[in-house]
Amino acid sequence: MESTKNKIKGNWNIIKGKLKQEYAELTDDDLTYVEGQEDELLGRIQKKTGKTQAELERFFD
């Protein structure tokens, strides 16, 4: 999970754009990134998309 957090920190604008393209149901509020709250962010994305944490980690890779 730590590597996913680092990917989020370092590439958030790119990841955010890709997520919005892939999952139109995600809003800007869903994708609000606050450093140190990556788990909350992933939880919001999981809830909206129905994807598992492992699926999201693969997406970030």
Steps between C-alpha positions, in 0.01 A plus 500: 500500500785739573607502138145595399510793743828616351358472149199706603720771654737524207259472209162608630404735213574231241323228699200726562458564127521130419250413773253759368536357149452141618229565760268782396306467826791642701464868587764756591385465863559123482850567370605769745850408613628600842849383586494243777141397423569263212300220665189720516547594136532136396191417705296765320619372162425139597151591619414687179653253254438170679864404440714323757814649648708253297323603177570865572864428578533326161334803338757731663783283369 
